[in-house]
Amino acid sequence: MVKDNDTVIREFNELVNMTSAELESWLKEEQSQSSGWSKDDGSSETVGHESGRKIIEILNNNPSKDPEKYDEEDLQHMRKVVSYCKRHLAQEERAKQNTDSKSYKSLKNWGHDPLKT
């Protein structure tokens, strides 16, 4: 069942617990690029790293988190972020225990810092 937009927006804003500045700083670190699946486009960027860049755009374009200001492209990516974070948080308790784990790094690429929860 597909979640309605209001639920996606609420869950995105709960799960993405990093500010755009924190996420931007994290994505500049080498370790942010060392986890996750590589994109199929031949670049060395991972899917999660690209997602982090999109999350920064969403956060910067709507700092007040006004539900009316998200466009369809934002909502589509927010839905992916919610799905990814919920799935990995349910599976990966290690992310909270080991900041060197791929789970921890990957979740941060998707805007969720497990140590902040």
Tab-separated table of C-alpha atoms in Angstrom:
chain	number	residue	atom	x	y	z
A	1	MET	CA	0.000	0.000	0.000
A	2	VAL	CA	1.340	3.401	-0.954
A	3	LYS	CA	1.572	5.937	1.855
A	4	ASP	CA	-0.233	9.221	1.406
A	5	ASN	CA	1.873	12.346	0.926
A	6	ASP	CA	1.155	13.705	4.414
A	7	THR	CA	2.494	10.528	6.000
A	8	VAL	CA	5.577	10.569	3.784
A	9	ILE	CA	6.293	14.207	4.665
A	10	ARG	CA	5.850	13.576	8.399
A	11	GLU	CA	8.044	10.457	8.381
A	12	PHE	CA	10.710	12.122	6.225
A	13	ASN	CA	10.933	15.029	8.648
A	14	GLU	CA	11.197	12.604	11.582
A	15	LEU	CA	13.789	10.315	9.978
A	16	VAL	CA	15.999	12.963	8.368
A	17	ASN	CA	17.525	14.223	11.590
A	18	MET	CA	20.543	15.956	10.050
A	19	THR	CA	20.464	19.580	8.961
A	20	SER	CA	21.402	20.415	5.391
A	21	ALA	CA	24.719	21.843	6.683
A	22	GLU	CA	25.489	18.663	8.653
A	23	LEU	CA	24.639	16.475	5.681
A	24	GLU	CA	26.639	18.630	3.276
A	25	SER	CA	29.658	18.454	5.588
A	26	TRP	CA	29.286	14.673	5.939
A	27	LEU	CA	29.055	14.146	2.165
A	28	LYS	CA	32.396	15.937	1.721
A	29	GLU	CA	34.120	13.370	3.935
A	30	GLU	CA	35.829	10.455	2.225
A	31	GLN	CA	34.105	7.908	4.447
A	32	SER	CA	30.694	8.993	3.131
A	33	GLN	CA	31.707	7.668	-0.272
A	34	SER	CA	32.902	4.277	0.941
A	35	SER	CA	29.556	2.605	1.573
A	36	GLY	CA	26.571	1.708	-0.517
A	37	TRP	CA	25.863	0.618	-4.051
A	38	SER	CA	27.599	2.308	-6.949
A	39	LYS	CA	25.344	3.954	-9.487
A	40	ASP	CA	24.976	2.314	-12.896
A	41	ASP	CA	26.102	5.424	-14.757
A	42	GLY	CA	29.851	4.719	-14.555
A	43	SER	CA	30.489	7.424	-11.975
A	44	SER	CA	32.097	6.529	-8.683
A	45	GLU	CA	29.230	8.068	-6.698
A	46	THR	CA	27.039	5.737	-4.666
A	47	VAL	CA	23.257	5.758	-4.749
A	48	GLY	CA	23.170	6.920	-1.117
A	49	HIS	CA	25.612	9.752	-1.747
A	50	GLU	CA	23.455	11.004	-4.607
A	51	SER	CA	20.416	10.682	-2.336
A	52	GLY	CA	22.140	12.853	0.262
A	53	ARG	CA	22.651	15.589	-2.319
A	54	LYS	CA	18.945	15.452	-3.212
A	55	ILE	CA	17.998	15.601	0.481
A	56	ILE	CA	20.113	18.747	0.883
A	57	GLU	CA	18.185	20.328	-2.005
A	58	ILE	CA	14.850	19.393	-0.427
A	59	LEU	CA	15.883	20.808	2.956
A	60	ASN	CA	17.307	24.012	1.475
A	61	ASN	CA	14.349	24.620	-0.841
A	62	ASN	CA	11.831	24.299	1.989
A	63	PRO	CA	13.473	25.165	5.339
A	64	SER	CA	10.083	25.762	6.981
A	65	LYS	CA	8.981	22.232	5.978
A	66	ASP	CA	5.722	23.596	4.597
A	67	PRO	CA	3.881	20.583	3.104
A	68	GLU	CA	2.484	22.759	0.295
A	69	LYS	CA	5.971	23.638	-0.970
A	70	TYR	CA	7.113	20.111	-1.846
A	71	ASP	CA	6.776	19.231	-5.509
A	72	GLU	CA	6.160	15.781	-6.965
A	73	GLU	CA	9.900	15.148	-7.480
A	74	ASP	CA	10.579	16.022	-3.813
A	75	LEU	CA	7.806	13.703	-2.643
A	76	GLN	CA	9.080	10.878	-4.821
A	77	HIS	CA	12.565	11.129	-3.302
A	78	MET	CA	11.199	11.634	0.218
A	79	ARG	CA	9.277	8.367	-0.224
A	80	LYS	CA	12.552	6.579	-1.133
A	81	VAL	CA	14.313	8.081	1.883
A	82	VAL	CA	11.562	6.981	4.271
A	83	SER	CA	11.542	3.474	2.830
A	84	TYR	CA	15.329	3.140	2.945
A	85	CYS	CA	15.746	4.499	6.469
A	86	LYS	CA	12.883	2.469	7.959
A	87	ARG	CA	14.090	-0.737	6.341
A	88	HIS	CA	17.690	-0.286	7.448
A	89	LEU	CA	16.874	0.906	10.944
A	90	ALA	CA	14.748	-2.220	11.426
A	91	GLN	CA	17.563	-4.497	10.232
A	92	GLU	CA	20.699	-2.793	11.441
A	93	GLU	CA	21.128	-2.303	15.162
A	94	ARG	CA	24.865	-2.209	14.421
A	95	ALA	CA	24.547	1.270	12.960
A	96	LYS	CA	24.006	2.654	16.457
A	97	GLN	CA	26.896	0.717	17.949
A	98	ASN	CA	29.659	1.052	15.371
A	99	THR	CA	30.341	4.333	13.587
A	100	ASP	CA	32.792	2.526	11.292
A	101	SER	CA	30.081	0.199	9.978
A	102	LYS	CA	28.746	0.559	6.460
A	103	SER	CA	25.247	0.722	7.960
A	104	TYR	CA	26.101	3.832	9.975
A	105	LYS	CA	27.758	5.563	7.030
A	106	SER	CA	24.988	4.608	4.644
A	107	LEU	CA	22.227	5.878	6.918
A	108	LYS	CA	24.061	9.182	7.280
A	109	ASN	CA	24.234	9.455	3.474
A	110	TRP	CA	20.430	9.177	3.554
A	111	GLY	CA	20.156	11.985	6.133
A	112	HIS	CA	19.746	9.915	9.295
A	113	ASP	CA	22.400	10.035	12.010
A	114	PRO	CA	21.772	6.970	14.229
A	115	LEU	CA	23.652	8.596	17.103
A	116	LYS	CA	21.160	11.476	17.233
A	117	THR	CA	18.158	9.296	18.017
